[in-house]
Amino acid sequence: PDAWHPDVPIGRTGGGEPIYLDLREHHDGPHGIIAGKTGAGKSELLQSIITALAATHAPDRAQFLLIDFKGGASLRPFEKLPHTVGLVTDLQDGHLAERAITAMRSEIRRRKELLNQADVQNIGSYRALADQLEPLANLLVIIDEFDTMVKEQPGFVNELITVVKQG
């Protein structure tokens, strides 16, 4: 596919109707949290969303930065997708958390420069000029074990919030 499709198929209702996640800003949104108790299926839902995004979007339309606070078992299967720009695991190690923050800052800076050079404010406006510019994919930062990360790496969470605010 060559376009950004905001409706991502993630499952079916009990009656067999498809369930979609709409990633547009004024719908389900560009930001989200999946919450639940241990064993509730949060990681499996993340895996379904990643699979659906990869199946419905080319790598020049959707890129993933995958972050698993612990060992990475739930996100490692997506490491070799052409959509994946990075997999960061074991953030209990302060140096790895710092590297992840540096990588996010660098990518946000690169994206800002592209938008500034094109004299536009957002990715939608940038894409309207697509035939004149290099492709710019939506970047999805996907985090597993977010609650543990909040408790053990509050500095990383603060930096993540800064990135989210910038879009």
PDB file of C-alpha atoms in Angstrom:
ATOM      1  CA  PRO A   1       0.000   0.000   0.000  1.00  0.00           C
ATOM      2  CA  ASP A   2       1.190   3.511  -0.704  1.00  0.00           C
ATOM      3  CA  ALA A   3      -1.089   5.619   1.495  1.00  0.00           C
ATOM      4  CA  TRP A   4      -1.577   6.170   5.187  1.00  0.00           C
ATOM      5  CA  HIS A   5      -4.730   4.354   6.243  1.00  0.00           C
ATOM      6  CA  PRO A   6      -5.899   5.451   9.668  1.00  0.00           C
ATOM      7  CA  ASP A   7      -8.188   2.442  10.140  1.00  0.00           C
ATOM      8  CA  VAL A   8      -6.098  -0.498  11.306  1.00  0.00           C
ATOM      9  CA  PRO A   9      -7.893  -3.839  11.577  1.00  0.00           C
ATOM     10  CA  ILE A  10      -7.167  -5.355  14.990  1.00  0.00           C
ATOM     11  CA  GLY A  11      -9.801  -8.035  15.487  1.00  0.00           C
ATOM     12  CA  ARG A  12     -13.444  -9.016  15.270  1.00  0.00           C
ATOM     13  CA  THR A  13     -16.459  -8.634  17.528  1.00  0.00           C
ATOM     14  CA  GLY A  14     -18.269 -11.678  18.882  1.00  0.00           C
ATOM     15  CA  GLY A  15     -20.637 -11.279  15.930  1.00  0.00           C
ATOM     16  CA  GLY A  16     -17.780 -11.377  13.430  1.00  0.00           C
ATOM     17  CA  GLU A  17     -17.737  -7.666  12.569  1.00  0.00           C
ATOM     18  CA  PRO A  18     -14.260  -6.177  12.097  1.00  0.00           C
ATOM     19  CA  ILE A  19     -12.856  -3.922  14.802  1.00  0.00           C
ATOM     20  CA  TYR A  20     -10.675  -1.055  13.650  1.00  0.00           C
ATOM     21  CA  LEU A  21      -8.286   1.222  15.468  1.00  0.00           C
ATOM     22  CA  ASP A  22      -8.458   4.716  13.934  1.00  0.00           C
ATOM     23  CA  LEU A  23      -5.096   6.438  14.439  1.00  0.00           C
ATOM     24  CA  ARG A  24      -6.176   9.895  13.271  1.00  0.00           C
ATOM     25  CA  GLU A  25      -5.696  12.751  15.711  1.00  0.00           C
ATOM     26  CA  HIS A  26      -9.375  13.421  16.438  1.00  0.00           C
ATOM     27  CA  HIS A  27     -10.479   9.781  16.631  1.00  0.00           C
ATOM     28  CA  ASP A  28      -8.733   7.045  18.617  1.00  0.00           C
ATOM     29  CA  GLY A  29      -5.741   9.322  18.308  1.00  0.00           C
ATOM     30  CA  PRO A  30      -2.070   9.252  17.566  1.00  0.00           C
ATOM     31  CA  HIS A  31      -1.351   8.454  21.250  1.00  0.00           C
ATOM     32  CA  GLY A  32      -2.732   5.624  23.281  1.00  0.00           C
ATOM     33  CA  ILE A  33      -2.218   3.299  26.199  1.00  0.00           C
ATOM     34  CA  ILE A  34      -3.337  -0.273  26.524  1.00  0.00           C
ATOM     35  CA  ALA A  35      -3.863  -1.085  30.172  1.00  0.00           C
ATOM     36  CA  GLY A  36      -4.780  -4.259  31.989  1.00  0.00           C
ATOM     37  CA  LYS A  37      -3.734  -6.776  34.580  1.00  0.00           C
ATOM     38  CA  THR A  38      -0.954  -9.287  34.052  1.00  0.00           C
ATOM     39  CA  GLY A  39      -2.155 -11.934  31.630  1.00  0.00           C
ATOM     40  CA  ALA A  40      -4.936  -9.778  30.183  1.00  0.00           C
ATOM     41  CA  GLY A  41      -3.451  -9.898  26.660  1.00  0.00           C
ATOM     42  CA  LYS A  42      -1.868  -6.451  26.346  1.00  0.00           C
ATOM     43  CA  SER A  43       1.248  -7.726  24.614  1.00  0.00           C
ATOM     44  CA  GLU A  44      -0.830  -9.843  22.239  1.00  0.00           C
ATOM     45  CA  LEU A  45      -2.932  -6.807  21.331  1.00  0.00           C
ATOM     46  CA  LEU A  46       0.245  -4.796  20.642  1.00  0.00           C
ATOM     47  CA  GLN A  47       1.446  -7.640  18.430  1.00  0.00           C
ATOM     48  CA  SER A  48      -1.868  -7.601  16.537  1.00  0.00           C
ATOM     49  CA  ILE A  49      -1.670  -3.840  16.007  1.00  0.00           C
ATOM     50  CA  ILE A  50       1.932  -4.032  14.752  1.00  0.00           C
ATOM     51  CA  THR A  51       1.061  -6.892  12.407  1.00  0.00           C
ATOM     52  CA  ALA A  52      -1.964  -5.032  11.041  1.00  0.00           C
ATOM     53  CA  LEU A  53       0.023  -1.822  10.542  1.00  0.00           C
ATOM     54  CA  ALA A  54       2.813  -3.676   8.725  1.00  0.00           C
ATOM     55  CA  ALA A  55       0.296  -5.501   6.523  1.00  0.00           C
ATOM     56  CA  THR A  56      -1.599  -2.339   5.555  1.00  0.00           C
ATOM     57  CA  HIS A  57       1.226   0.225   5.334  1.00  0.00           C
ATOM     58  CA  ALA A  58       4.479   0.305   3.400  1.00  0.00           C
ATOM     59  CA  PRO A  59       7.651   1.157   5.374  1.00  0.00           C
ATOM     60  CA  ASP A  60       7.673   4.651   3.857  1.00  0.00           C
ATOM     61  CA  ARG A  61       4.271   5.245   5.508  1.00  0.00           C
ATOM     62  CA  ALA A  62       4.699   3.586   8.918  1.00  0.00           C
ATOM     63  CA  GLN A  63       7.851   3.076  10.952  1.00  0.00           C
ATOM     64  CA  PHE A  64       8.121   1.467  14.369  1.00  0.00           C
ATOM     65  CA  LEU A  65      10.411   2.217  17.270  1.00  0.00           C
ATOM     66  CA  LEU A  66       9.815  -0.764  19.544  1.00  0.00           C
ATOM     67  CA  ILE A  67      10.636  -0.474  23.222  1.00  0.00           C
ATOM     68  CA  ASP A  68      10.308  -3.341  25.671  1.00  0.00           C
ATOM     69  CA  PHE A  69      11.367  -2.385  29.165  1.00  0.00           C
ATOM     70  CA  LYS A  70      12.232  -5.976  29.991  1.00  0.00           C
ATOM     71  CA  GLY A  71      13.682  -8.633  27.696  1.00  0.00           C
ATOM     72  CA  GLY A  72      11.939  -7.888  24.420  1.00  0.00           C
ATOM     73  CA  ALA A  73      10.289 -11.261  23.877  1.00  0.00           C
ATOM     74  CA  SER A  74       6.938  -9.820  22.805  1.00  0.00           C
ATOM     75  CA  LEU A  75       8.388  -7.286  20.334  1.00  0.00           C
ATOM     76  CA  ARG A  76      11.458  -9.155  19.068  1.00  0.00           C
ATOM     77  CA  PRO A  77       9.483 -10.946  16.291  1.00  0.00           C
ATOM     78  CA  PHE A  78       9.056  -7.529  14.608  1.00  0.00           C
ATOM     79  CA  GLU A  79      12.725  -6.549  14.756  1.00  0.00           C
ATOM     80  CA  LYS A  80      13.473  -7.534  11.155  1.00  0.00           C
ATOM     81  CA  LEU A  81      10.430  -5.861   9.595  1.00  0.00           C
ATOM     82  CA  PRO A  82      11.468  -3.147   7.133  1.00  0.00           C
ATOM     83  CA  HIS A  83       9.168  -0.857   9.153  1.00  0.00           C
ATOM     84  CA  THR A  84      11.234  -1.241  12.321  1.00  0.00           C
ATOM     85  CA  VAL A  85      13.772   1.521  12.869  1.00  0.00           C
ATOM     86  CA  GLY A  86      14.848   0.193  16.246  1.00  0.00           C
ATOM     87  CA  LEU A  87      14.209  -2.296  19.023  1.00  0.00           C
ATOM     88  CA  VAL A  88      15.272  -1.232  22.496  1.00  0.00           C
ATOM     89  CA  THR A  89      15.112  -3.732  25.343  1.00  0.00           C
ATOM     90  CA  ASP A  90      16.355  -4.088  28.902  1.00  0.00           C
ATOM     91  CA  LEU A  91      15.893  -0.437  29.838  1.00  0.00           C
ATOM     92  CA  GLN A  92      16.655  -1.278  33.451  1.00  0.00           C
ATOM     93  CA  ASP A  93      20.221  -0.505  32.334  1.00  0.00           C
ATOM     94  CA  GLY A  94      20.523   3.283  32.553  1.00  0.00           C
ATOM     95  CA  HIS A  95      22.938   3.453  29.590  1.00  0.00           C
ATOM     96  CA  LEU A  96      20.430   1.746  27.273  1.00  0.00           C
ATOM     97  CA  ALA A  97      17.679   4.089  28.430  1.00  0.00           C
ATOM     98  CA  GLU A  98      19.961   7.044  27.647  1.00  0.00           C
ATOM     99  CA  ARG A  99      20.695   5.637  24.186  1.00  0.00           C
ATOM    100  CA  ALA A 100      16.971   5.237  23.491  1.00  0.00           C
ATOM    101  CA  ILE A 101      16.336   8.847  24.517  1.00  0.00           C
ATOM    102  CA  THR A 102      19.199  10.033  22.300  1.00  0.00           C
ATOM    103  CA  ALA A 103      17.808   8.070  19.354  1.00  0.00           C
ATOM    104  CA  MET A 104      14.319   9.557  19.837  1.00  0.00           C
ATOM    105  CA  ARG A 105      15.672  13.097  20.124  1.00  0.00           C
ATOM    106  CA  SER A 106      17.733  12.624  16.992  1.00  0.00           C
ATOM    107  CA  GLU A 107      14.771  11.326  14.990  1.00  0.00           C
ATOM    108  CA  ILE A 108      12.513  14.175  16.156  1.00  0.00           C
ATOM    109  CA  ARG A 109      15.224  16.678  15.204  1.00  0.00           C
ATOM    110  CA  ARG A 110      15.544  15.084  11.740  1.00  0.00           C
ATOM    111  CA  ARG A 111      11.782  15.216  11.210  1.00  0.00           C
ATOM    112  CA  LYS A 112      11.592  18.840  12.325  1.00  0.00           C
ATOM    113  CA  GLU A 113      14.311  19.731   9.844  1.00  0.00           C
ATOM    114  CA  LEU A 114      12.402  18.046   7.000  1.00  0.00           C
ATOM    115  CA  LEU A 115       9.203  19.891   7.927  1.00  0.00           C
ATOM    116  CA  ASN A 116      11.079  23.204   8.217  1.00  0.00           C
ATOM    117  CA  GLN A 117      12.787  22.711   4.854  1.00  0.00           C
ATOM    118  CA  ALA A 118       9.389  22.034   3.259  1.00  0.00           C
ATOM    119  CA  ASP A 119       7.930  25.028   5.135  1.00  0.00           C
ATOM    120  CA  VAL A 120       5.060  22.986   6.598  1.00  0.00           C
ATOM    121  CA  GLN A 121       3.816  22.325  10.128  1.00  0.00           C
ATOM    122  CA  ASN A 122       2.765  18.662  10.062  1.00  0.00           C
ATOM    123  CA  ILE A 123       3.149  15.375   8.253  1.00  0.00           C
ATOM    124  CA  GLY A 124      -0.173  15.759   6.413  1.00  0.00           C
ATOM    125  CA  SER A 125       0.966  19.027   4.829  1.00  0.00           C
ATOM    126  CA  TYR A 126       4.342  17.480   4.101  1.00  0.00           C
ATOM    127  CA  ARG A 127       2.692  14.573   2.298  1.00  0.00           C
ATOM    128  CA  ALA A 128       0.652  16.987   0.165  1.00  0.00           C
ATOM    129  CA  LEU A 129       4.022  17.903  -1.402  1.00  0.00           C
ATOM    130  CA  ALA A 130       5.116  14.248  -1.602  1.00  0.00           C
ATOM    131  CA  ASP A 131       6.125  14.261  -5.253  1.00  0.00           C
ATOM    132  CA  GLN A 132       8.733  16.924  -4.455  1.00  0.00           C
ATOM    133  CA  LEU A 133      10.074  15.529  -1.167  1.00  0.00           C
ATOM    134  CA  GLU A 134      11.610  12.422   0.298  1.00  0.00           C
ATOM    135  CA  PRO A 135       9.043  10.112   1.941  1.00  0.00           C
ATOM    136  CA  LEU A 136       8.314  10.683   5.618  1.00  0.00           C
ATOM    137  CA  ALA A 137       6.631   7.846   7.463  1.00  0.00           C
ATOM    138  CA  ASN A 138       4.472   8.139  10.540  1.00  0.00           C
ATOM    139  CA  LEU A 139       6.657   7.065  13.452  1.00  0.00           C
ATOM    140  CA  LEU A 140       4.943   4.864  15.997  1.00  0.00           C
ATOM    141  CA  VAL A 141       6.750   4.439  19.313  1.00  0.00           C
ATOM    142  CA  ILE A 142       5.410   1.181  20.744  1.00  0.00           C
ATOM    143  CA  ILE A 143       6.235   0.349  24.343  1.00  0.00           C
ATOM    144  CA  ASP A 144       5.615  -2.911  26.158  1.00  0.00           C
ATOM    145  CA  GLU A 145       5.834  -2.994  29.962  1.00  0.00           C
ATOM    146  CA  PHE A 146       5.123   0.742  30.187  1.00  0.00           C
ATOM    147  CA  ASP A 147       3.965   0.543  33.806  1.00  0.00           C
ATOM    148  CA  THR A 148       7.277  -0.979  34.915  1.00  0.00           C
ATOM    149  CA  MET A 149       9.153   1.655  32.936  1.00  0.00           C
ATOM    150  CA  VAL A 150       7.205   4.442  34.662  1.00  0.00           C
ATOM    151  CA  LYS A 151       8.212   3.094  38.063  1.00  0.00           C
ATOM    152  CA  GLU A 152      11.846   2.335  37.303  1.00  0.00           C
ATOM    153  CA  GLN A 153      12.882   4.978  34.727  1.00  0.00           C
ATOM    154  CA  PRO A 154      10.930   8.202  35.368  1.00  0.00           C
ATOM    155  CA  GLY A 155      13.530  10.219  33.419  1.00  0.00           C
ATOM    156  CA  PHE A 156      12.852   8.151  30.322  1.00  0.00           C
ATOM    157  CA  VAL A 157       9.120   8.691  30.721  1.00  0.00           C
ATOM    158  CA  ASN A 158       9.618  12.463  31.039  1.00  0.00           C
ATOM    159  CA  GLU A 159      11.630  12.481  27.803  1.00  0.00           C
ATOM    160  CA  LEU A 160       8.993  10.353  26.090  1.00  0.00           C
ATOM    161  CA  ILE A 161       6.321  12.866  27.111  1.00  0.00           C
ATOM    162  CA  THR A 162       8.431  15.633  25.558  1.00  0.00           C
ATOM    163  CA  VAL A 163       8.630  13.655  22.304  1.00  0.00           C
ATOM    164  CA  VAL A 164       4.885  12.998  22.289  1.00  0.00           C
ATOM    165  CA  LYS A 165       4.122  16.682  22.810  1.00  0.00           C
ATOM    166  CA  GLN A 166       6.206  17.547  19.763  1.00  0.00           C
ATOM    167  CA  GLY A 167       4.358  15.065  17.579  1.00  0.00           C
TER     168      GLY A 167
END
